[in-house]
PDB file of C-alpha atoms in Angstrom:
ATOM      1  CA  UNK S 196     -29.834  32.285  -1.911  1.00 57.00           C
ATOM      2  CA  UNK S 197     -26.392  32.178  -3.724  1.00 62.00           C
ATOM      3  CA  UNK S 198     -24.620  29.106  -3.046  1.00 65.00           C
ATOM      4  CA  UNK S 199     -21.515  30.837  -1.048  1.00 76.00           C
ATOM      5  CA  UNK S 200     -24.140  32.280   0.852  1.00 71.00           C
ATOM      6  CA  UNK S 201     -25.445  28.972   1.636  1.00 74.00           C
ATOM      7  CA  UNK S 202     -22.224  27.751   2.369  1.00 80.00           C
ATOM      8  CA  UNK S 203     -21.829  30.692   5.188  1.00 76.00           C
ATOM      9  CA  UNK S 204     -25.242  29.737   6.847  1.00 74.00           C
ATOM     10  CA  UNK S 205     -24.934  25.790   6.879  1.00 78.00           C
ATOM     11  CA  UNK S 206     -21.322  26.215   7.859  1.00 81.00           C
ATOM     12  CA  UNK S 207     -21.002  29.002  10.020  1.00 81.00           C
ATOM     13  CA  UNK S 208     -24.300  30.789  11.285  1.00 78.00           C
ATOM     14  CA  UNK S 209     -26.234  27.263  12.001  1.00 82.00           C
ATOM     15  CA  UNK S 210     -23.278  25.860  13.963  1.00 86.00           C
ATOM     16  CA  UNK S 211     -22.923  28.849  15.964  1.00 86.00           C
ATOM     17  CA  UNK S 212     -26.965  28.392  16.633  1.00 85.00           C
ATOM     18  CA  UNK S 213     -26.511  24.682  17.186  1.00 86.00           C
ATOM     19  CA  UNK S 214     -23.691  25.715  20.083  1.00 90.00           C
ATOM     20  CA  UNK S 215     -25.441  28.767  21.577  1.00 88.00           C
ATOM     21  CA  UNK S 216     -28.890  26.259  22.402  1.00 88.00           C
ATOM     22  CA  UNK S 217     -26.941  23.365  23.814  1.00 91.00           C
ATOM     23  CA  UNK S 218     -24.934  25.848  26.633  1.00 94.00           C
ATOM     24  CA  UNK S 219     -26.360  24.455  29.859  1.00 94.00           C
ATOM     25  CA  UNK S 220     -25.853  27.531  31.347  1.00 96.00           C
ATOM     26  CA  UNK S 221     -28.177  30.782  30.560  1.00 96.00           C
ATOM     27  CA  UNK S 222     -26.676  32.867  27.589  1.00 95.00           C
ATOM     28  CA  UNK S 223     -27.037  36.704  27.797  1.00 97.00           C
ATOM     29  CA  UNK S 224     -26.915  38.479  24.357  1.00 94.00           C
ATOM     30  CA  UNK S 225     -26.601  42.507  24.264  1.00 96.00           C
ATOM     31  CA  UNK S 226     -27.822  44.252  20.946  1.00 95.00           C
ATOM     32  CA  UNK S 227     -27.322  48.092  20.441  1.00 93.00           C
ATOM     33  CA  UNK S 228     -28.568  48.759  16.662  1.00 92.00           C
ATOM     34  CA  UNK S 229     -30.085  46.702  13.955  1.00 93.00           C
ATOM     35  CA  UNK S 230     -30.137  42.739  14.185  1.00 90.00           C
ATOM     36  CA  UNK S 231     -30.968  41.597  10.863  1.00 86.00           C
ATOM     37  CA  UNK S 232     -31.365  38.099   9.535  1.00 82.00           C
ATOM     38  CA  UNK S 233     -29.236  35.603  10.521  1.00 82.00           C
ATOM     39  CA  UNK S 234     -27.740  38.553  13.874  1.00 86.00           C
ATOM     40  CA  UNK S 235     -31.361  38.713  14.722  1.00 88.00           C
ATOM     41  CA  UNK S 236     -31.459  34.727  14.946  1.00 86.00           C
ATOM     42  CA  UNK S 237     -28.258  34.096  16.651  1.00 88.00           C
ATOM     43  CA  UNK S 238     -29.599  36.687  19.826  1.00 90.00           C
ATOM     44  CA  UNK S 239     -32.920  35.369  19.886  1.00 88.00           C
ATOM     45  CA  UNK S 240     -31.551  31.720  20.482  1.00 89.00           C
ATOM     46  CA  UNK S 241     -30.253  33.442  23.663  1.00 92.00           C
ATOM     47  CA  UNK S 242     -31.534  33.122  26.746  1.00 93.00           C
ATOM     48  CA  UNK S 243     -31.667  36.553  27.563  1.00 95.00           C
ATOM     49  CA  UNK S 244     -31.517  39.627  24.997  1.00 94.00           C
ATOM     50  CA  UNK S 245     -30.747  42.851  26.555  1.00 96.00           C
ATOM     51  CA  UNK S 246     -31.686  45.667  23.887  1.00 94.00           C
ATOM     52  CA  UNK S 247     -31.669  49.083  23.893  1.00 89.00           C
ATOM     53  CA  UNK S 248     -34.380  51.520  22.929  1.00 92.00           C
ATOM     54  CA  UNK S 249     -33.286  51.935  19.382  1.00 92.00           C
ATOM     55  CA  UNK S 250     -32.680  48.264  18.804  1.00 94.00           C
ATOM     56  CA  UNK S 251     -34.537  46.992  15.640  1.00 92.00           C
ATOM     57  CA  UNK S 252     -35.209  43.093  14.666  1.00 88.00           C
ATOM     58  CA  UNK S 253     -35.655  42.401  11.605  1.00 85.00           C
ATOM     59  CA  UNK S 254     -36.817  39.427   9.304  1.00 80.00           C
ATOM     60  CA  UNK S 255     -36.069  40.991   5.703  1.00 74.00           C
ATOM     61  CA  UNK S 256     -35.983  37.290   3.874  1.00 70.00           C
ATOM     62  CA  UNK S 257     -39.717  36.827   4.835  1.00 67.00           C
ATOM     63  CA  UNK S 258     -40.454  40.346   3.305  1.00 67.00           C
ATOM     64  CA  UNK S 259     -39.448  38.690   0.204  1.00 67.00           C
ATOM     65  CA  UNK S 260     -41.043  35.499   0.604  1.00 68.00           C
ATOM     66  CA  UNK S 261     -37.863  33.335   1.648  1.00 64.00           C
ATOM     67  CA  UNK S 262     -37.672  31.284   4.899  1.00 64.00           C
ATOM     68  CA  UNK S 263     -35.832  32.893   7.708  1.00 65.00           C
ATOM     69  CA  UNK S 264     -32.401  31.404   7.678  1.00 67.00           C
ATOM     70  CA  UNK S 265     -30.012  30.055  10.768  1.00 67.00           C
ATOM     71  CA  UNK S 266     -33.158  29.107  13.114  1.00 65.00           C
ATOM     72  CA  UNK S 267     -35.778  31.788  12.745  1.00 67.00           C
ATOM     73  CA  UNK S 268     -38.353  29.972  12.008  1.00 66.00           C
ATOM     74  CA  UNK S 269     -37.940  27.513  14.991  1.00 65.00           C
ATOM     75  CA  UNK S 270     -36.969  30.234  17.971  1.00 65.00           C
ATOM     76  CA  UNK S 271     -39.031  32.884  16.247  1.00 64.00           C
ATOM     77  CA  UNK S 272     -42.414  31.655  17.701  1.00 61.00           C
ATOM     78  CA  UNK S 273     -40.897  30.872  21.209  1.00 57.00           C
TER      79      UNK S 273
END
C-alpha cells in the first residue's frame, strides 16, 4: 500500500470504523451497488446492512494476498 494511501486508512477510514462500533445505539447502513474494500468494511461494522439484490461485497486486497484494510479482518468473521 502507498504511503498516502496509508495515510487515508489510519486517518480517515479506521476512525470512521472506530466511531461507527462505539454508537450505543443500532446503526443501519443501506448499500445499492458495489461495496469494495474499505465501503464494504465501514457497512459491515453496522448493525444492520440493508442491500439490494444487485449489491456486491467485495474483498479485492485478499485476492492479491494483502490483509483487508479498515477492520475486515476483525468484523469479517462476525
Amino acid at each position: 500500500m502507498a504511503p498516502a494511501s496509508k495515510k487515508i486508512v489510519r486517518e480517515h477510514y479506521n476512525p470512521i470504523i472506530s466511531k461507527l462500533r462505539s454508537i450505543e445505539k443500532p446503526v443501519v447502513c443501506a448499500v445499492n451497488g458495489v461495496a469494495a474494500g474499505a465501503g464494504a468494511n465501514i457497512a459491515l461494522a453496522c448493525d444492520v446492512v440493508v442491500a439490494g439484490t444487485s449489491v456486491a461485497f467485495i474483498q479485492a486486497f485478499s485476492k492479491i494476498g494483502l490483509i483487508p484494510d479498515s477492520g475486515g479482518t476483525f468484523i469479517l468473521p462476525d
